[in-house]
Each structure stands twice: as structure tokens, then as C-alpha cells.
mmCIF file of C-alpha atoms in Angstrom:
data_model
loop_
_atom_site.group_PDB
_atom_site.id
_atom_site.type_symbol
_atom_site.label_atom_id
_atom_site.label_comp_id
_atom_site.label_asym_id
_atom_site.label_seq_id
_atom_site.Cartn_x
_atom_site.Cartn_y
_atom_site.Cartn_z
ATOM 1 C CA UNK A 695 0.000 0.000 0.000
ATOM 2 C CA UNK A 696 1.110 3.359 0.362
ATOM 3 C CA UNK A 697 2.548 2.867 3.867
ATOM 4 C CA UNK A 698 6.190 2.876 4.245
ATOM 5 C CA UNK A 699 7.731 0.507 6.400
ATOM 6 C CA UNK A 700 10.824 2.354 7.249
ATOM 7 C CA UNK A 701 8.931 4.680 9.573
ATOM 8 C CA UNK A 702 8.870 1.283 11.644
ATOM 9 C CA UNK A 703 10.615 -0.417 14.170
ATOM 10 C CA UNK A 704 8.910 -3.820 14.406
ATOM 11 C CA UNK A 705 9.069 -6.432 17.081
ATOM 12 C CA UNK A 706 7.746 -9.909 16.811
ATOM 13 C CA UNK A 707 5.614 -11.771 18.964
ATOM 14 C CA UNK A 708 4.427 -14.663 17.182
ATOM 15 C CA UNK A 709 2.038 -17.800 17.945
ATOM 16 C CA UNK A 710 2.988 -21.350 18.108
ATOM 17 C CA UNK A 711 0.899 -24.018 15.963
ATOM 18 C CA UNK A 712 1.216 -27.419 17.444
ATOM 19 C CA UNK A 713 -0.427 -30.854 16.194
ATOM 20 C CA UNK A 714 -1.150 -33.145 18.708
ATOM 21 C CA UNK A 715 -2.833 -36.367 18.041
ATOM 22 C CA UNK A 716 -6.382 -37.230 19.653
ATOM 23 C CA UNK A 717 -7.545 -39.951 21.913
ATOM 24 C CA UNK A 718 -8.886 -42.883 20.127
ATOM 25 C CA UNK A 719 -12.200 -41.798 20.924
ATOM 26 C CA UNK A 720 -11.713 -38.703 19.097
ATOM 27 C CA UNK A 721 -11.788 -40.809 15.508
ATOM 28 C CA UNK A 722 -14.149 -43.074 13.847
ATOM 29 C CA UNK A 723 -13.469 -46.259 13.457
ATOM 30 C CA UNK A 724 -16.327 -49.194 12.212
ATOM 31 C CA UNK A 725 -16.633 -52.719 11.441
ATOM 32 C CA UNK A 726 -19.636 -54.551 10.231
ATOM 33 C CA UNK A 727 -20.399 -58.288 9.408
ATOM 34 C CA UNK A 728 -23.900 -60.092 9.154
ATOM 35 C CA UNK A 729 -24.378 -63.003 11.178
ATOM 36 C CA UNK A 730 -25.777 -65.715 9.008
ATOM 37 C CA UNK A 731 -27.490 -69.846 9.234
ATOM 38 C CA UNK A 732 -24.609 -72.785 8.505
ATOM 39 C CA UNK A 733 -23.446 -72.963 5.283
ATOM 40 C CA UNK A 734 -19.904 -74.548 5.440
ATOM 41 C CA UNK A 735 -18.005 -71.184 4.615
ATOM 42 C CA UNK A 736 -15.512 -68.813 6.618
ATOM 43 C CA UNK A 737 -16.512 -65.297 8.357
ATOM 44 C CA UNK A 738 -14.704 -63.227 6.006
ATOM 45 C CA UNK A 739 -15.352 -65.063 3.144
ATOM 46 C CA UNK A 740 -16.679 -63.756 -0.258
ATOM 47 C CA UNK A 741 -20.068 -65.049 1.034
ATOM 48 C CA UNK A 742 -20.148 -63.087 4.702
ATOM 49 C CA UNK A 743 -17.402 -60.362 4.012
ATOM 50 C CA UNK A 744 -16.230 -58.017 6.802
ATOM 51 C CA UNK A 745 -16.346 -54.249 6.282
ATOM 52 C CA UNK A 746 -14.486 -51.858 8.016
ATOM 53 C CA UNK A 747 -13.380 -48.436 8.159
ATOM 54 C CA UNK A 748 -11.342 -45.489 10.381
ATOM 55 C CA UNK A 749 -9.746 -42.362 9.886
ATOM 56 C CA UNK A 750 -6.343 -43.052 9.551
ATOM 57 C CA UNK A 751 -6.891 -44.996 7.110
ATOM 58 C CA UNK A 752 -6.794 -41.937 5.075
ATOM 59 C CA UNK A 753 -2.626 -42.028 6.529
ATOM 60 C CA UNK A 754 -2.303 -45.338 5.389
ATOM 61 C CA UNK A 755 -3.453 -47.566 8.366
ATOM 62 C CA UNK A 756 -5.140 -50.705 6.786
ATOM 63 C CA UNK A 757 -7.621 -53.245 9.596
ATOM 64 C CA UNK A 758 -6.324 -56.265 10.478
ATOM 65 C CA UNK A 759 -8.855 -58.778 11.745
ATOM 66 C CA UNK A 760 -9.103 -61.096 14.777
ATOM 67 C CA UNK A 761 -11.900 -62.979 15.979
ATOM 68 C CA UNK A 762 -13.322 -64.424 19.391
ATOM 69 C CA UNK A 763 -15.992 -67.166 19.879
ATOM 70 C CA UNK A 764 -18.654 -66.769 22.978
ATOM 71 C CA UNK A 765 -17.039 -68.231 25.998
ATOM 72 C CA UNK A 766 -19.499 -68.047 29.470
ATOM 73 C CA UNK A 767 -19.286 -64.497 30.075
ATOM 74 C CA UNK A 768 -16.258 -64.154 27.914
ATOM 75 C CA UNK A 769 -14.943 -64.472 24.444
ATOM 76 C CA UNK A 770 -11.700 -66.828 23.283
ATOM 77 C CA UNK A 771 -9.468 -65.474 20.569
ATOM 78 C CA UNK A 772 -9.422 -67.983 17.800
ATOM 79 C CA UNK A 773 -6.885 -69.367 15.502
ATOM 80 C CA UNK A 774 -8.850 -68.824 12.507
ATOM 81 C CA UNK A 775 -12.401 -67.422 11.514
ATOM 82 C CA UNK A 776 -14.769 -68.877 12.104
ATOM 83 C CA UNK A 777 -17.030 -71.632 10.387
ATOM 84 C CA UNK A 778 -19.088 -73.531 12.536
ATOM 85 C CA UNK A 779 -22.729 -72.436 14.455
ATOM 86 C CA UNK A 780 -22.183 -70.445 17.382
ATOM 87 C CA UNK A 781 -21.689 -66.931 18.621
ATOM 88 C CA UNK A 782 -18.872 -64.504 17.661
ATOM 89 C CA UNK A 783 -17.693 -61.595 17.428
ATOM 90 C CA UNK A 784 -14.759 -59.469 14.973
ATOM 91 C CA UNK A 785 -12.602 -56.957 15.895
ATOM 92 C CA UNK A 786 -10.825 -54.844 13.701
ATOM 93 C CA UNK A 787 -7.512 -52.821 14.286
ATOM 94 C CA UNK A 788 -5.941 -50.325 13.025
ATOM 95 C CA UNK A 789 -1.972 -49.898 13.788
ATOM 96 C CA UNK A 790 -1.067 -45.879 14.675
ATOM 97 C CA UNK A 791 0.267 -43.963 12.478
ATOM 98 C CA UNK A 792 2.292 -40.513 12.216
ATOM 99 C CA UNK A 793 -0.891 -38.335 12.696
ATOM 100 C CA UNK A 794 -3.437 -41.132 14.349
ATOM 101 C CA UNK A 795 -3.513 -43.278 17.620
ATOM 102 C CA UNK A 796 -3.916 -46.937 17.069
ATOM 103 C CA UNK A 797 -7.811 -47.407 16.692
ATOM 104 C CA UNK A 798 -9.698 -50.288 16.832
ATOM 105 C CA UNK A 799 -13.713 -51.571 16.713
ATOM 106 C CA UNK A 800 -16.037 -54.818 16.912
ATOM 107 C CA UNK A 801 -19.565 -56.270 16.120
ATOM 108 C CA UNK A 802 -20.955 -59.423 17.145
ATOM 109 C CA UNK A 803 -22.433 -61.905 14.661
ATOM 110 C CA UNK A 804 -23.806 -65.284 15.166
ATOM 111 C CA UNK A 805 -23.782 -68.463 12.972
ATOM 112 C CA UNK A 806 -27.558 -70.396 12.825
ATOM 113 C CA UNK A 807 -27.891 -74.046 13.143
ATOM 114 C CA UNK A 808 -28.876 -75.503 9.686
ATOM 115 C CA UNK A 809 -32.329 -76.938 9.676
ATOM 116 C CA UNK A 810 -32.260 -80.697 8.990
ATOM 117 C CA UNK A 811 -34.834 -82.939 8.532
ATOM 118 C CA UNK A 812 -34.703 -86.414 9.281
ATOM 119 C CA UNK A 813 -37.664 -88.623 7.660
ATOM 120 C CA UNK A 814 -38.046 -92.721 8.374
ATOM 121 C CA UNK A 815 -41.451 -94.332 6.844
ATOM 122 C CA UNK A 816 -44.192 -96.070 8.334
ATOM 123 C CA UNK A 817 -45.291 -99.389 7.334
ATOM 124 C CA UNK A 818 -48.171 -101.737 7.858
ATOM 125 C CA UNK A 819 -48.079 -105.186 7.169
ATOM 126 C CA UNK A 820 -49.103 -109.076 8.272
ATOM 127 C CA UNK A 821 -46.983 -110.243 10.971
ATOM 128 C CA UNK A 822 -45.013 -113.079 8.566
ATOM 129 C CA UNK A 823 -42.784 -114.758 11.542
ATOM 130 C CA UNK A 824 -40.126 -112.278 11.182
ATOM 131 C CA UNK A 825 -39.280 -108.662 12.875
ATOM 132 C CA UNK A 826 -41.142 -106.081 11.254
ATOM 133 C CA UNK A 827 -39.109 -103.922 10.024
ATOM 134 C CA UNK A 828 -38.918 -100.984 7.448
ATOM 135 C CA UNK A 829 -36.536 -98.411 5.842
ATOM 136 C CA UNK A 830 -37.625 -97.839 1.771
ATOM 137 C CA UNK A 831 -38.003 -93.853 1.575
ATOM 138 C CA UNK A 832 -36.264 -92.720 4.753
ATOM 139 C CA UNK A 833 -33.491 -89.876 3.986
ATOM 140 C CA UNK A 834 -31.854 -87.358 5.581
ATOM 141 C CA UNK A 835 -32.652 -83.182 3.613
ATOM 142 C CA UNK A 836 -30.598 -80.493 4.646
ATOM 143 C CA UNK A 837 -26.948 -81.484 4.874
ATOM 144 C CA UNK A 838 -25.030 -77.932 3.297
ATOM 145 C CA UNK A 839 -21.377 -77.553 1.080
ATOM 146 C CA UNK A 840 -21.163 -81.589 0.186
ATOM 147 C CA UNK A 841 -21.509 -82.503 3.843
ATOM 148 C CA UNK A 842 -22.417 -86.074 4.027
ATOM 149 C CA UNK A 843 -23.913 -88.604 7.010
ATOM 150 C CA UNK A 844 -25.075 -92.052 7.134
ATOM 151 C CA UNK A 845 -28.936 -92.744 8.116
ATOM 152 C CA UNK A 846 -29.679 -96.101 9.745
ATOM 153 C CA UNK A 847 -33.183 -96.868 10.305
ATOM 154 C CA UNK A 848 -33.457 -99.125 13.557
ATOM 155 C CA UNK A 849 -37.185 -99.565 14.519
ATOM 156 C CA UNK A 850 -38.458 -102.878 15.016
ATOM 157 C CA UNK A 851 -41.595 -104.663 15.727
ATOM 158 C CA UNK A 852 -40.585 -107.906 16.622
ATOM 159 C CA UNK A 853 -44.656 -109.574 16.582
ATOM 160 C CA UNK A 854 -48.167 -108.406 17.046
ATOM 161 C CA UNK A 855 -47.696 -108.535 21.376
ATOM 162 C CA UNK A 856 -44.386 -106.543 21.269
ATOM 163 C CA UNK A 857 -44.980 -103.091 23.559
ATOM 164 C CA UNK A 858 -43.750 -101.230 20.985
ATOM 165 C CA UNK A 859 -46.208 -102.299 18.074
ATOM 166 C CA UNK A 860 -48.042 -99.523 16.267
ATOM 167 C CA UNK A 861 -46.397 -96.866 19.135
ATOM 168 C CA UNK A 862 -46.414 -93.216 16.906
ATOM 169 C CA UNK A 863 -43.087 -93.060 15.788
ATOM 170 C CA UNK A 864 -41.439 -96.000 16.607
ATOM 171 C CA UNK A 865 -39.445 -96.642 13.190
ATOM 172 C CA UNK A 866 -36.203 -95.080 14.862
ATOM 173 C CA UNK A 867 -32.818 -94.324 13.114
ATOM 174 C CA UNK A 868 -28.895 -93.544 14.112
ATOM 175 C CA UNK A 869 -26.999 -91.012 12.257
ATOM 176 C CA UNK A 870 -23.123 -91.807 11.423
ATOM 177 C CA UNK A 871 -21.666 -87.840 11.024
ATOM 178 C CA UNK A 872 -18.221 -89.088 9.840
ATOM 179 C CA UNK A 873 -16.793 -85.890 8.937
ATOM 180 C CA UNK A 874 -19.531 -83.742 9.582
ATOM 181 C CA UNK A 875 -20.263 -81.951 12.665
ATOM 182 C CA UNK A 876 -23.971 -82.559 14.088
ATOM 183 C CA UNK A 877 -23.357 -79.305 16.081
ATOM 184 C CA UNK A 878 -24.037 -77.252 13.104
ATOM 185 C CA UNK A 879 -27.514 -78.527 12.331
ATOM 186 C CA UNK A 880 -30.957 -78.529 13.846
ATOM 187 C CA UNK A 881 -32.396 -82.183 13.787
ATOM 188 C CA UNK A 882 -35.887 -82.144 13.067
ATOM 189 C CA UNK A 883 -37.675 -85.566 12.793
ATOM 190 C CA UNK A 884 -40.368 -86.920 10.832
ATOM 191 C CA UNK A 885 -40.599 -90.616 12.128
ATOM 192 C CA UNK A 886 -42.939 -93.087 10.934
ATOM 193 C CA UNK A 887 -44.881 -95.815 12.863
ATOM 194 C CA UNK A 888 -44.758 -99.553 12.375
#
């Protein structure tokens, strides 16, 4: 302008500007996964993907996830994520970085039992001198991902006086799992009746 600064003596008293970084509270940080029923796949998996996000992410942190199964009143870190029915829950972390605190979040998901339906027919016949016995029809519906068990139908009527004779679904079975865990399915059961 038209001032001239010669006519000046100046002194200088200047401010400070200081970053600082906030509390981990002071930053958003999210994680998000949908619980879901049996199906033989992974939490993280292209079929029940974990999404996350935080602030310093925009500094380069990137989540890392960890997960923890239902314990009593507790959870259990475990090895790997999870696959089988049950209760869990993810937590995601974010390492600190130059301008952000280490951040972190979770959500809780749980894993349904599979419905299963177990079916064994009913049969009425002569008594013929032999058990009565009956197993044409009876299958096993619901087994998920290639998951395979053996149904063995076991009811017997042995003769017209036996106790058990025309009792409402009395044409039982046993299940060999093999492989497969039973704890990931709800048995339902549609016995029949000899």
C-alpha cells in the first residue's frame, strides 16, 4: 500500500501451531459383518465379508482382523475365523500412524444351526414270523457344502404282542456324522410308525 515501512521499528511476537494427536475416541473407526445360518463357509469369506473403516486410514493404516468365539461371560481369541454355528464376534484394528492413535472396533455376529430334517417311513403289514421292520423312503434333507452322514433306520416290531407295536413313531434311526459336525444342524424328525 502506500505505507512505508521504514517509519517502523517492528518487534515480533508470534504464535505457536502445534499438532497433537487425539484420543482414540476422538476418531471413527467401524466394522460390520452379518451373522448368518450354517453354510460350510468362513466369516470373512466372499459369502459373509467383513467391512471396516477409520480415519487413519486416510494415513495409510489398513484393519487387520481377529476374531473371538462366545465363551461363558467371555470371548476366546481364535486361531482362525470362524465356520461352525455359534456366537462370535470381529474386531478390527488399526496400527497408529504418524498423525493417528492406534484405533480399533467390533460387532458381534452369530452363525444359525442348519435346519435338517430327518424322515423314516411307516409301514403296515401281516406279521409273517419275522421282525417287522422298514426303511424304503427314509433320507436325511438339509446337509449344506457336500456334507455327508449315514442314516440307519433301527425300529423294530418284533410280533403283534411286542410293547412297541403300532407306538407313533417307533421306526427309529442312528446317524453316522463321519466328517460332519452334528453341532451345526438342527435335527428335526419326521418318524414313521410300524
Amino acid at each position: 500500500g502506500a505505507t512505508n515501512k521504514d517509519n517502523y521499528s517492528i518487534t515480533e511476537n508470534l504464535g505457536t501451531l502445534t499438532l497433537t494427536k487425539g484420543e482414540a475416541g476422538d476418531y471413527a473407526a467401524t466394522v460390520t459383518i452379518a451373522g448368518w445360518t450354517y453354510d460350510g463357509q468362513a466369516a470373512g469369506s466372499d459369502a459373509h465379508a467383513v467391512t471396516s473403516s477409520a480415519t487413519s486410514e486416510a494415513d495409510g493404516a489398513a484393519a487387520t482382523y481377529a476374531y473371538y468365539a462366545k465363551d461363558g461371560e467371555g470371548w476366546k481369541q481364535l486361531d482362525a475365523a470362524p465356520v461352525n454355528a455359534g456366537d462370535y464376534k470381529v474386531v478390527a484394528s488399526w496400527d497408529e500412524t504418524d498423525n493417528y492413535p492406534a484405533l480399533s472396533a467390533e460387532r458381534e455376529f452369530a452363525i444359525a444351526k442348519a435346519p435338517l430334517t430327518v424322515t423314516t417311513p411307516s409301514k403296515t403289514d401281516t406279521y409273517k414270523g419275522q421282525p417287522l421292520t422298514w426303511d424304503e423312503g427314509a433320507e436325511i434333507t438339509g446337509l449344506v457344502n457336500g456334507e455327508q452322514a449315514t442314516l440307519t433306520v433301527t425300529g423294530s416290531v418284533v410280533n403283534v404282542a411286542a410293547e412297541n407295536n403300532g407306538v407313533e413313531h417307533n421306526n427309529t434311526y442312528t446317524i453316522d456324522w463321519g466328517a460332519t459336525n452334528k453341532d451345526n444342524y438342527s435335527i428335526t424328525e419326521n418318524l414313521g410308525t410300524l
